[in-house]
Short mmCIF file of C-alpha atoms in Angstrom, two decimals:
data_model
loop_
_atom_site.label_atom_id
_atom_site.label_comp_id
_atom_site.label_asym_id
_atom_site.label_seq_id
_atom_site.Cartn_x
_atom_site.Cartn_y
_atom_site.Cartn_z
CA UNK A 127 30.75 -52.94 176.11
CA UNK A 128 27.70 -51.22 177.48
CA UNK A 129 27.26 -47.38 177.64
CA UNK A 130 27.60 -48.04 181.59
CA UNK A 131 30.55 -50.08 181.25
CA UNK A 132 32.18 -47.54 179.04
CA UNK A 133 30.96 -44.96 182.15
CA UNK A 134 32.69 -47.16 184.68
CA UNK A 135 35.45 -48.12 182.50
CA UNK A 136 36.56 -44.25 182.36
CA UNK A 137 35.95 -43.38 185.67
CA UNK A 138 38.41 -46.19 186.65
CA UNK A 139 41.07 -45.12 184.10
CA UNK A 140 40.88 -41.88 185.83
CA UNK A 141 41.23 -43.36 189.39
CA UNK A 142 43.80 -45.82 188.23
CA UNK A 143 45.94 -43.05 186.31
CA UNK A 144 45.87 -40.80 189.92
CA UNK A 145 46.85 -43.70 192.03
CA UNK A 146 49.87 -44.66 189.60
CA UNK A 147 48.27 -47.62 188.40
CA UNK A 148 50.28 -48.76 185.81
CA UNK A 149 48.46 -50.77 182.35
CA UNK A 150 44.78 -50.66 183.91
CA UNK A 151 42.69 -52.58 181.86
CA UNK A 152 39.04 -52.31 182.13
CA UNK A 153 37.81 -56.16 182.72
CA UNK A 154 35.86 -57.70 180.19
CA UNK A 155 33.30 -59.70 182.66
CA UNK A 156 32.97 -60.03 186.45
CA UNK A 157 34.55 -63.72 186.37
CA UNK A 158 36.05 -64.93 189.30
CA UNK A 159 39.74 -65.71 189.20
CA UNK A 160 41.89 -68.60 190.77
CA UNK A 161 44.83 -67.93 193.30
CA UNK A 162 48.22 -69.42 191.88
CA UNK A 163 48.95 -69.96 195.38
CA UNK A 164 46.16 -71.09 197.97
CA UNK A 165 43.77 -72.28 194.99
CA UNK A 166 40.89 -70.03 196.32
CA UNK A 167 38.63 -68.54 194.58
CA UNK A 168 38.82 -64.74 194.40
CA UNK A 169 36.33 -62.45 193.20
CA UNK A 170 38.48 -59.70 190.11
CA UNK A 171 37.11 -56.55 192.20
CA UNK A 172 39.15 -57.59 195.07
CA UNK A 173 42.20 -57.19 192.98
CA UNK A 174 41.37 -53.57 192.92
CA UNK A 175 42.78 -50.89 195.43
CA UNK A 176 40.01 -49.16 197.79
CA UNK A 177 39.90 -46.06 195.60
CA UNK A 178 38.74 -48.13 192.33
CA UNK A 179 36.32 -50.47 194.32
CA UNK A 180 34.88 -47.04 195.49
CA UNK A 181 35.39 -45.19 192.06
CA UNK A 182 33.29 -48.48 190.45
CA UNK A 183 30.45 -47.68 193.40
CA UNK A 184 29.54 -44.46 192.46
CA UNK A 185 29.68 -45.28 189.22
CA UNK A 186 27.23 -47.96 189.44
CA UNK A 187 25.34 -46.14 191.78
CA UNK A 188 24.07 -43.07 189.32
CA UNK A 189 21.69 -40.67 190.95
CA UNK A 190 21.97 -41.90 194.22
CA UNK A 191 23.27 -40.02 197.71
CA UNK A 192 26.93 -40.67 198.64
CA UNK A 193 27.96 -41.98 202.21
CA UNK A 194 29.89 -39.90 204.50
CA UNK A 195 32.26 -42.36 204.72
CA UNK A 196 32.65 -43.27 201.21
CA UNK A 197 32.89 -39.61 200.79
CA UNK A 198 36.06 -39.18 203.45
CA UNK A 199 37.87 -42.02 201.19
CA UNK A 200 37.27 -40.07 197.58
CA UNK A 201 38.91 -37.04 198.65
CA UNK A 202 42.68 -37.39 200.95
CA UNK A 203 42.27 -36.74 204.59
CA UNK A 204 45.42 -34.48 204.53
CA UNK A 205 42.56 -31.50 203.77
CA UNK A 206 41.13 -31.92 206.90
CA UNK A 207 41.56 -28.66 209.38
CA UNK A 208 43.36 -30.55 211.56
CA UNK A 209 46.43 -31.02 209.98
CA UNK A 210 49.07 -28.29 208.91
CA UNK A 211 48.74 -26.20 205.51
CA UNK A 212 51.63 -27.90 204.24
CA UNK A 213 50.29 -31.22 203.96
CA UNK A 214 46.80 -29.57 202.83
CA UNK A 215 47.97 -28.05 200.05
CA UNK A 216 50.02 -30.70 198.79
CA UNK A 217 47.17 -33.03 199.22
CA UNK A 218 45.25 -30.48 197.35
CA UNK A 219 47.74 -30.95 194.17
CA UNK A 220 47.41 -34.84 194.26
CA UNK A 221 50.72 -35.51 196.50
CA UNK A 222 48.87 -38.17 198.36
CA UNK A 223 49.03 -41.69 198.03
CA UNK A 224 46.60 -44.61 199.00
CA UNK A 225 47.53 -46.71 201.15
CA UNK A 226 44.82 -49.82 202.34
CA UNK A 227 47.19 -51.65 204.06
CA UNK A 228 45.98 -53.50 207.93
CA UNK A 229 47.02 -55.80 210.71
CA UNK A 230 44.56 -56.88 212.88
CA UNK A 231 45.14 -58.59 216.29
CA UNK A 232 43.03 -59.77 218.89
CA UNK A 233 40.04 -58.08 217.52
CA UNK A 234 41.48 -55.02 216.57
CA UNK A 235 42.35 -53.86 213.16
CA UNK A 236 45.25 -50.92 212.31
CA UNK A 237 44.28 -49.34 209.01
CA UNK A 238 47.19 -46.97 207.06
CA UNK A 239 44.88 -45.18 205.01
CA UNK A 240 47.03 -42.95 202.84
CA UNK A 241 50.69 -41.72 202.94
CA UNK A 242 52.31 -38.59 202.06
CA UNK A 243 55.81 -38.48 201.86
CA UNK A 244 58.77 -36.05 200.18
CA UNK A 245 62.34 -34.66 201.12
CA UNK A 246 61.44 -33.29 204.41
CA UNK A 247 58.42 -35.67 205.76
CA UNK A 248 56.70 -38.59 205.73
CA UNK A 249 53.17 -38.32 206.95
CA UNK A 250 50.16 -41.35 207.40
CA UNK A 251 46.70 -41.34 208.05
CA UNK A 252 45.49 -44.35 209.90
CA UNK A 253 42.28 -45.74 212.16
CA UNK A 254 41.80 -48.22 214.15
CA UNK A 255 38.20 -50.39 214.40
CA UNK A 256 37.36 -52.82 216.23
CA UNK A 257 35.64 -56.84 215.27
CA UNK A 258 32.33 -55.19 215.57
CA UNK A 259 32.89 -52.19 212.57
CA UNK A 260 33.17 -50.02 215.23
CA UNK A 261 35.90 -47.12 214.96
CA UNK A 262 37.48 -46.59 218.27
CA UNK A 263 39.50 -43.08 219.11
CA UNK A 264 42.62 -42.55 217.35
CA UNK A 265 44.52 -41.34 220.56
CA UNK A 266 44.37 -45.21 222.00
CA UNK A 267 47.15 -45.76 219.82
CA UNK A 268 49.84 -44.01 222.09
CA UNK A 269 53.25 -46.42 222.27
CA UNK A 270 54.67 -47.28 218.56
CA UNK A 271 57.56 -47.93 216.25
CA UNK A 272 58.00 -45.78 212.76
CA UNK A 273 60.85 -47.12 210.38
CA UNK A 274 61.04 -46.31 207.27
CA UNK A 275 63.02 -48.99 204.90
CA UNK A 276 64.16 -49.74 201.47
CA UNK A 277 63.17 -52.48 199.51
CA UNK A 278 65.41 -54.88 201.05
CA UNK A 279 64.46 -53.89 204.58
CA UNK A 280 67.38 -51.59 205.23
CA UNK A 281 66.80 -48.24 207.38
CA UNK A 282 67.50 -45.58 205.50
CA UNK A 283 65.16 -42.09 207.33
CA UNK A 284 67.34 -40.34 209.85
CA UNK A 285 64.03 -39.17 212.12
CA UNK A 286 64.16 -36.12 214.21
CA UNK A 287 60.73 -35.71 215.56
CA UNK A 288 57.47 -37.51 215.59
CA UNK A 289 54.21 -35.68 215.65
CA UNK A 290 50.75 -37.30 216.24
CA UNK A 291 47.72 -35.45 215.64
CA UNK A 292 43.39 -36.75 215.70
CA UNK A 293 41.04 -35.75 213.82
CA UNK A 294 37.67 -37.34 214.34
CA UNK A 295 38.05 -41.30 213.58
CA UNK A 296 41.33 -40.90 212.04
CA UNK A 297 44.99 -40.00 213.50
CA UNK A 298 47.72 -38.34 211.68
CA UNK A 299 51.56 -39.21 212.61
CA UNK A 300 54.20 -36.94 210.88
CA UNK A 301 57.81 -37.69 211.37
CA UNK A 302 59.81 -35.28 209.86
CA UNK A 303 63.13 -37.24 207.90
CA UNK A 304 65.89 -36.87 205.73
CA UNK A 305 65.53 -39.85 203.10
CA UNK A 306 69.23 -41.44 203.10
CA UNK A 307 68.96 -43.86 199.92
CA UNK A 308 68.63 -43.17 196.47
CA UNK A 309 65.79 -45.89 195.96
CA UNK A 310 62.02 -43.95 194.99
CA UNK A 311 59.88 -47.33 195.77
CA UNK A 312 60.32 -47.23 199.77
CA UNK A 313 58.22 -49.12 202.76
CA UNK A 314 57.18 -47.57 205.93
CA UNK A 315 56.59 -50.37 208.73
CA UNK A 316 54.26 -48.58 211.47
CA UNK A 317 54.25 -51.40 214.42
CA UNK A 318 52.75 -51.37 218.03
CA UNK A 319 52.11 -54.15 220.79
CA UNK A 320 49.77 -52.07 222.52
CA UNK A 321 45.88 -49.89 221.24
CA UNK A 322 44.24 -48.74 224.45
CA UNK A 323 44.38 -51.43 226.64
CA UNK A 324 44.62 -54.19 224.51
CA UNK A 325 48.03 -55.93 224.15
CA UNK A 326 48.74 -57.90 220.48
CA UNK A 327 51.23 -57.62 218.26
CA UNK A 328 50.42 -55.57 214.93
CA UNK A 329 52.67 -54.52 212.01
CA UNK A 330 51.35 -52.70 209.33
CA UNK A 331 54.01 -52.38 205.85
CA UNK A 332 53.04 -49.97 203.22
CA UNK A 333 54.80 -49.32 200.34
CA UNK A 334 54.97 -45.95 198.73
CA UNK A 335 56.64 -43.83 196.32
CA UNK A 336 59.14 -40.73 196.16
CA UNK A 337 59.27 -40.15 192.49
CA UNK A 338 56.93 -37.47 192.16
CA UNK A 339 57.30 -35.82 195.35
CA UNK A 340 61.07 -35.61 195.08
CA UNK A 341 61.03 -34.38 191.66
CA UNK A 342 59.42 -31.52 193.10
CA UNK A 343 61.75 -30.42 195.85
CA UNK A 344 64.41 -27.93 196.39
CA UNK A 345 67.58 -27.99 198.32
CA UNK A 346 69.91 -25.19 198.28
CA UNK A 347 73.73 -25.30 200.17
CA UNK A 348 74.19 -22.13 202.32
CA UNK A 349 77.17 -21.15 203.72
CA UNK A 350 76.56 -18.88 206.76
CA UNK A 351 78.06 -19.15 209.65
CA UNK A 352 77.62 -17.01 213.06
CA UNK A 353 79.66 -17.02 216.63
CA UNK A 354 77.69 -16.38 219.24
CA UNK A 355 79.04 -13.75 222.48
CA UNK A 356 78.64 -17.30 224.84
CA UNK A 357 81.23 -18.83 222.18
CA UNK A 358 78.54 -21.22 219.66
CA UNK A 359 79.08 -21.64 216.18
CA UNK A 360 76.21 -22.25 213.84
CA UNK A 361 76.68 -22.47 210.59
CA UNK A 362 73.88 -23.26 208.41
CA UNK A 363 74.39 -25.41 205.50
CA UNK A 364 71.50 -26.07 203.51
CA UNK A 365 67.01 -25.24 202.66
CA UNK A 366 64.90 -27.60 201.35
CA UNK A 367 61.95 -26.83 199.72
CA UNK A 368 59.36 -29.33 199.42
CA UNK A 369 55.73 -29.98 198.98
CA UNK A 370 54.75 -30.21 202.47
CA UNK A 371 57.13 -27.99 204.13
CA UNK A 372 60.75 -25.94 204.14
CA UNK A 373 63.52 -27.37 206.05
CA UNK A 374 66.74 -25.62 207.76
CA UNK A 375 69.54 -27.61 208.71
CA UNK A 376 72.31 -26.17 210.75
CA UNK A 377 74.98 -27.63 212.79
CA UNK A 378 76.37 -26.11 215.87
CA UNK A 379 79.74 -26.65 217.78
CA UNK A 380 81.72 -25.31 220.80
CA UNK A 381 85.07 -23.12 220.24
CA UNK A 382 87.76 -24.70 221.91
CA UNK A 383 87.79 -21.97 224.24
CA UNK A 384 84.07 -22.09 225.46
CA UNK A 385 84.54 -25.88 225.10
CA UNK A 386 87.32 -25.98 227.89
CA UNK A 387 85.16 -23.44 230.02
CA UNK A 388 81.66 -25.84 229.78
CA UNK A 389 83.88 -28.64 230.72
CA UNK A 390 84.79 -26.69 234.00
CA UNK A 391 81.46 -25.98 234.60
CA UNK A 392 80.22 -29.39 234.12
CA UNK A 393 82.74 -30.24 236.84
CA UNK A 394 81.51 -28.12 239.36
CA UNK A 395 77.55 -29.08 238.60
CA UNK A 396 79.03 -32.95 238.76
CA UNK A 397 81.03 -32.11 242.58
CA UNK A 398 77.12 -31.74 243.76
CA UNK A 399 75.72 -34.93 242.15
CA UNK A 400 75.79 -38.55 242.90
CA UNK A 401 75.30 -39.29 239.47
CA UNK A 402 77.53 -37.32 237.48
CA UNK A 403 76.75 -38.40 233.69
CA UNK A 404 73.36 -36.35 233.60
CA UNK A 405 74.45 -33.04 234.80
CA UNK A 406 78.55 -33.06 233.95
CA UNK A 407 77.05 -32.55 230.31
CA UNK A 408 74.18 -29.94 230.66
CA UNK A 409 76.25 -27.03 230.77
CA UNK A 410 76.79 -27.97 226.88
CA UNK A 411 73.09 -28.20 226.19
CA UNK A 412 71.55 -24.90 224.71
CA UNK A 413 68.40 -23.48 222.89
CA UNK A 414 68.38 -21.60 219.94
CA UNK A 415 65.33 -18.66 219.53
CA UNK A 416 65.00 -18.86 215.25
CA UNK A 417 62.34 -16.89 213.84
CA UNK A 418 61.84 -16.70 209.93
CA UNK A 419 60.53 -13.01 208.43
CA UNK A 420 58.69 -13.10 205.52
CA UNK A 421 59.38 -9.78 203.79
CA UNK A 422 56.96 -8.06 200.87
CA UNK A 423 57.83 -5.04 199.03
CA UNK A 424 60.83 -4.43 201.66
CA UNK A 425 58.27 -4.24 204.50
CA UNK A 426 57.89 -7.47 207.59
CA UNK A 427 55.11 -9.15 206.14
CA UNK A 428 54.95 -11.64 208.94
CA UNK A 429 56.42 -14.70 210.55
CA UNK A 430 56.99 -17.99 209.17
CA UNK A 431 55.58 -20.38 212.00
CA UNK A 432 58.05 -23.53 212.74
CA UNK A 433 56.29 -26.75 212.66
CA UNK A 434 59.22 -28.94 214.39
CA UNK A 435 62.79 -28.28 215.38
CA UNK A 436 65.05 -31.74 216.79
CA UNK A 437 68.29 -32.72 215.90
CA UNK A 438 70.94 -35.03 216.95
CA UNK A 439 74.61 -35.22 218.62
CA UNK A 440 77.70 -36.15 216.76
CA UNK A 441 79.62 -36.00 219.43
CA UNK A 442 80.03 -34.17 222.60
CA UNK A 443 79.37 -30.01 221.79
CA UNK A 444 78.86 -30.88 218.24
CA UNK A 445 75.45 -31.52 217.10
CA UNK A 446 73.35 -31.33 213.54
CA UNK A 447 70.00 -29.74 213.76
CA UNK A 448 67.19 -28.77 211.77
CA UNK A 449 63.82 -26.58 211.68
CA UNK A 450 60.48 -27.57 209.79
CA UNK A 451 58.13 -24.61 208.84
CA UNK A 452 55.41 -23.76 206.72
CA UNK A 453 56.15 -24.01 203.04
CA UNK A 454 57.90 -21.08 201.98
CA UNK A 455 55.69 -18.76 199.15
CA UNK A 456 57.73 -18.45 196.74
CA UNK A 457 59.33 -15.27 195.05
CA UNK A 458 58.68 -13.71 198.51
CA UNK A 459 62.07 -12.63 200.52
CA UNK A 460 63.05 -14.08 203.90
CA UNK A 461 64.95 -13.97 206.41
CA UNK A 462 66.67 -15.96 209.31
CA UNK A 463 66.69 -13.72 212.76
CA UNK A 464 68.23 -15.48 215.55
CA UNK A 465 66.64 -13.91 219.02
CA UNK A 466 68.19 -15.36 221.48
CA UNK A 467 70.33 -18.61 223.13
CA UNK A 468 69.81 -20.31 226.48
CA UNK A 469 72.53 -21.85 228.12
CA UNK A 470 72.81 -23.62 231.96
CA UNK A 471 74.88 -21.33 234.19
CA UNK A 472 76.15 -21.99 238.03
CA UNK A 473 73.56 -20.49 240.61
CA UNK A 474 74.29 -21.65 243.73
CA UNK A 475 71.09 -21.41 246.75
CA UNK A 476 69.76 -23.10 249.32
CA UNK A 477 66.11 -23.19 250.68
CA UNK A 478 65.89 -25.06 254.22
CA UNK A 479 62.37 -25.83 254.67
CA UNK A 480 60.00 -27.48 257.25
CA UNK A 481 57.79 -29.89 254.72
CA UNK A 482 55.38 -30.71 257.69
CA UNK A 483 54.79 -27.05 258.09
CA UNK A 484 55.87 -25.18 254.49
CA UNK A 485 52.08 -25.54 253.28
CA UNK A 486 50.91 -23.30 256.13
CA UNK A 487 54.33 -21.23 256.51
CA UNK A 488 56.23 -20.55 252.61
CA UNK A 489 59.76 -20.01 252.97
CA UNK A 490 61.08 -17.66 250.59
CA UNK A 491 65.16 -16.94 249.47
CA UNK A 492 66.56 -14.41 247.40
CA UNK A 493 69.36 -13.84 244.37
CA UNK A 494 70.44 -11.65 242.00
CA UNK A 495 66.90 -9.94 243.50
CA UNK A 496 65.04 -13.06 242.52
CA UNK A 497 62.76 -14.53 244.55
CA UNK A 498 62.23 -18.23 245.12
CA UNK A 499 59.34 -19.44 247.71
CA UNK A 500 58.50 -22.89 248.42
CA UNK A 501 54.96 -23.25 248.50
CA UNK A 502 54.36 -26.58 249.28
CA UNK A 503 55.08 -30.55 249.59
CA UNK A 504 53.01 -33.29 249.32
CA UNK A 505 52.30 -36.48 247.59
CA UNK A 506 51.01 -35.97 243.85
CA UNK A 507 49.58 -38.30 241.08
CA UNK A 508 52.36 -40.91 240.34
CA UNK A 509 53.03 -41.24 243.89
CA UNK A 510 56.02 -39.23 244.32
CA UNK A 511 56.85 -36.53 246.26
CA UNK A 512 56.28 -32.90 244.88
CA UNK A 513 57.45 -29.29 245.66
CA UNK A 514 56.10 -26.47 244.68
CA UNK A 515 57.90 -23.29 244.14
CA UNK A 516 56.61 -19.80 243.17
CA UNK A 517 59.42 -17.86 241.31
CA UNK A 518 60.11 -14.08 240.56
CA UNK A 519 62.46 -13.99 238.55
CA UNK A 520 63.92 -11.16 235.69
CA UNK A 521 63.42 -11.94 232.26
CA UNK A 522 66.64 -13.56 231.56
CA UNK A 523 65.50 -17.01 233.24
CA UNK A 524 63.41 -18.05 231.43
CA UNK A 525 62.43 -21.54 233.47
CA UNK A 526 63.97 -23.49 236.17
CA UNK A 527 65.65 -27.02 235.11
CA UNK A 528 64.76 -29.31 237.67
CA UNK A 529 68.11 -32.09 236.68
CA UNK A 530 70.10 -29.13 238.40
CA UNK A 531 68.56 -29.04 241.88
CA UNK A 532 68.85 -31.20 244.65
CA UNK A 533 67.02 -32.11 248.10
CA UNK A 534 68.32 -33.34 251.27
CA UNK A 535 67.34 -34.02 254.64
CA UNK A 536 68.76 -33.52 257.83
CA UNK A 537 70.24 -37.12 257.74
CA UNK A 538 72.35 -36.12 254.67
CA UNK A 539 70.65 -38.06 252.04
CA UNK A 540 69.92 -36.83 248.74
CA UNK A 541 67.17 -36.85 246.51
CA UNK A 542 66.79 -36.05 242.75
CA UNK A 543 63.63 -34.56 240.47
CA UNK A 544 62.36 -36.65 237.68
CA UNK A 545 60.59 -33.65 236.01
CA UNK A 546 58.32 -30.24 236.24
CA UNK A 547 55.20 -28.88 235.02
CA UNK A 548 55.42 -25.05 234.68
CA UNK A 549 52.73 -22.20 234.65
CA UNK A 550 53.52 -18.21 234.12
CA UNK A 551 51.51 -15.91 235.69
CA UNK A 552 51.82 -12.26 235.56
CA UNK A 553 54.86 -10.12 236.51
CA UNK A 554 55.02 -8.38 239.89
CA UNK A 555 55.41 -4.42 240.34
CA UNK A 556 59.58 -4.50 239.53
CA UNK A 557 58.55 -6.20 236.55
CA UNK A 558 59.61 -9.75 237.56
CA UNK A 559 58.03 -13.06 235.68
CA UNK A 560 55.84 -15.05 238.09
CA UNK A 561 56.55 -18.54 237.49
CA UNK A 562 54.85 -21.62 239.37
CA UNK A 563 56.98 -24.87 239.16
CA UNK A 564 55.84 -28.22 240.34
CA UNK A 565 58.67 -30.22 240.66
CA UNK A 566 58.19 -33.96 241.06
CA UNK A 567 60.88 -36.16 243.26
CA UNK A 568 61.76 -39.44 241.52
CA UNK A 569 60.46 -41.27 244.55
CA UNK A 570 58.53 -40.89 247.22
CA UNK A 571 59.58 -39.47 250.58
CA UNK A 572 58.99 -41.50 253.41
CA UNK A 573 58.65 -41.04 256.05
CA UNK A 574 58.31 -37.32 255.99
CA UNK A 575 62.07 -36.02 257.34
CA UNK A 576 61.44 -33.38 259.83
CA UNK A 577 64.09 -31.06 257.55
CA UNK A 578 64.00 -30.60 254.36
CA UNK A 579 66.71 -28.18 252.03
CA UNK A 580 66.30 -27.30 248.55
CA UNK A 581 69.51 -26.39 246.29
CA UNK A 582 69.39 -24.70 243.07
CA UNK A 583 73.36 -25.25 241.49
CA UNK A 584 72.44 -24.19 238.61
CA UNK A 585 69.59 -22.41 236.46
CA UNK A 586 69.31 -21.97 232.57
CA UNK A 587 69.86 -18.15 231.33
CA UNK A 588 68.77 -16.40 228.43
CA UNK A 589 71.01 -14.27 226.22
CA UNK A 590 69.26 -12.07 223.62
CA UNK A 591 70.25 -9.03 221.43
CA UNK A 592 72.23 -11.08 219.13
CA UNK A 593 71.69 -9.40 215.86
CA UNK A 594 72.38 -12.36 213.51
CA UNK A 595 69.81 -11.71 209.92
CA UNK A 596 70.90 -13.32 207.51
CA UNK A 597 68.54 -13.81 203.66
CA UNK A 598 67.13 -17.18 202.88
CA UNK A 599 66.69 -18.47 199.26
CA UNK A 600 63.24 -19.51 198.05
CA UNK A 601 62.24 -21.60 194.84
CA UNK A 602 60.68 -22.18 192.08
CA UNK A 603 56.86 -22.77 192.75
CA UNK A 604 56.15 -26.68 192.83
CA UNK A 605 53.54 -28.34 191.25
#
């Protein structure tokens, strides 16, 4: 073996030994191999993962300048700025894994480039280039399926949220999961029928492994539990501490008193409604307002910021949630402050209008010495009707929920919002919020009825000064 071989020999061991290689073996001659299966000829470096083929460049390539690109694959693109300090830092202690895995469909190729993955995420890089070389935006892939399975193809991630970031050429997706199988060696399957404009069919399976990353997590039971004034229990019953991030899980549920009393409600909001399975149940809906203190030498340090919050039902008032945040520094003290909860109350008003005339003339009603004014109607992007209200409101609502109002027309028939868009402006001299709603009809009015009347049956509220702290246990520091 030559001095250079013995130079590219070692820097391969080294690659190979990161990447989890297992018995690399340094070939004795570039000699091509045959294919058990197809009988083709394959050349040994093409046995090799990216990284070594890369690894074996440089190598061989003493004294010369290093692409950009083959520069972005030597070091993980979970540094980059645009992804959380979680996943930086974790890259940063060799938590990543290659990937190098493709599909490619009517001229277009899906790349997973590398795959981080522990207790409380599983996180990919990928690009997508085109027949020509060319790498097209990252954003064009927009509609997609994540699954993550075991060996055997069973589902076994229990996903609460799906983030997508970009970052020059290459996207980040983040789903944040809780792993239900006690298999290490796992696949994700990242699938789409659809980059840009392009229809195909791609499907893109990577393997990847737990071992390491799990090894180095941290989940604690706690056993709090807190009754809120409006009659919600959360009880929190575990933290999870792992590379990437800190998890909370909690699980709320009704008392059977406030349960019977939401049920009443929903009642009422259904009496207005045609279609009574959307709004019967809103009343039981609610948001939590979690912060996390991080505390240092008994003063407020600062915050921990929340990456992702999501959950899911069990059944109806009784749901299992969870917050991401910011790994956790550990032997620093925090704490769990719960702000506030917001909660869809009754709030009954009307707001006849002229919609041929509103633009010119805004017709404004008032409750509870909130003011609602009706701006405008018209026709907006997607072809549907829109109203636009201008709202004064006092601090405890906090938006409007368009599922709870209603139009009608003089003829009697009803109309129902598909959605909002919301801007807050600044508060008027009694210290009121200014908020500007756009609220978008689920079909266009036509012809335009010469009456128009806006009800508001119900509006969410916001209930603070709750006073629940309670001390949240940190870890050992993972490495």
């Amino acid at each position: 073996m030559t001095k250079l071989d013995q130079q590219i020999s070692q820097t391969l061991k080294k690659v190979a030994d990161e990447q989890g290689i297992p018995s690399f073996e340094f070939p004795t001659a570039h000699v091509p191999r045959t294919s058990s299966k197809s009988g083709t000829r394959v050349p040994v470096y093409l046995l090799f993962p990216a990284t070594v083929i890369i690894a074996l460049f440089l190598v061989s390539t003493l004294g010369t300048m290093v692409s950009p690109e083959i520069a972005a694959y030597m070091k993980s693109l979970f540094t980059e700025k645009g992804v959380d300090e979680g996943l930086q830092q974790a890259a940063q202690k060799g938590f990543s894994q290659a990937a190098g895995t493709s599909a490619t469909d009517q001229g277009i190729t899906l790349q997973v480039i590398e795959v981080m993955a522990d207790s409380v995420r599983i996180s990919i890089v990928y690009r997508l280039v085109d027949q020509g070389g060319n790498v097209l935006s990252p954003d064009q892939l927009e509609s997609y399926d994540l699954e993550i399975t075991d060996p055997n193809g069973e589902t076994v991630q229990n996903s609460y949220t799906l983030d997508s970031k970009y970052e020059k050429d290459y996207g980040y997706l983040i789903t944040n999961n809780r792993i239900e199988t006690n298999d290490k060696k796992l696949i994700l399957r990242l699938a789409t029928r659809q980059i840009g404009k392009t229809k195909g069919n791609w499907l893109v399976s990577t393997p990847f492994d737990i071992t390491k990353s799990i090894a180095s997590s941290t989940t604690i039971p706690l056993d709090y539990t807190y009754i809120t004034p409006q009659g919600l229990q959360i009880k929190l019953t575990g933290i999870t501490h792992s590379v990437t991030a800190t998890r909370l899980d909690y699980d709320t549920t009704w008392t059977e008193e406030a349960f019977k009393k939401l049920e009443q409600v929903g009642e009422k909001f259904a009496e207005k409604f045609e279609r009574t399975n959307t709004v019967r149940y809103r009343p039981f809906d609610h948001h939590l307002a979690f912060r996390v203190e991080r505390e240092k030498d008994g003063n407020v340090a600062g915050e921990v910021q929340p990456l992702s919050g999501g959950g899911h039902g069990k059944e109806l008032g009784h749901s299992s949630r969870q917050y991401v945040y910011q790994p956790f520094i550990p032997g620093e003290t925090y704490y769990l402050v719960l702000d506030a909860i917001t909660k869809a109350e009754l709030f009954e008003l009307s707001i006849p209008f002229d919609p041929k005339q509103v633009d010119k003339q805004p017709v404004k009603a008032t409750k509870d010495d909130n003011v609602f004014q009706i701006s405008s109607y018209g026709t907006g992007k997607g072809d549907r009707t829109e109203v636009k209200i201008d709202a004064y409101v006092q601090g405890i609502i906090p938006y409007i929920d368009p599922k709870l109002l209603q139009l009608a027309d003089e003829k009697g028939r009803t109309y129902r919002f598909k959605g909002s868009t919301f801007d807050y402006l600044e508060t008027d001299e009694k210290g009121r919020r200014h908020m500007r709603a756009i609220l978008e009809v689920e079909e266009l009015i036509k012809p335009i009825p010469e009456k128009l009347t806006l009800s508001f049956h119900g509006i969410p509220i916001r209930y603070t000064n709750l006073g629940w702290r309670v001390p949240l246990p940190t870890y050992a520091a993972v490495e």
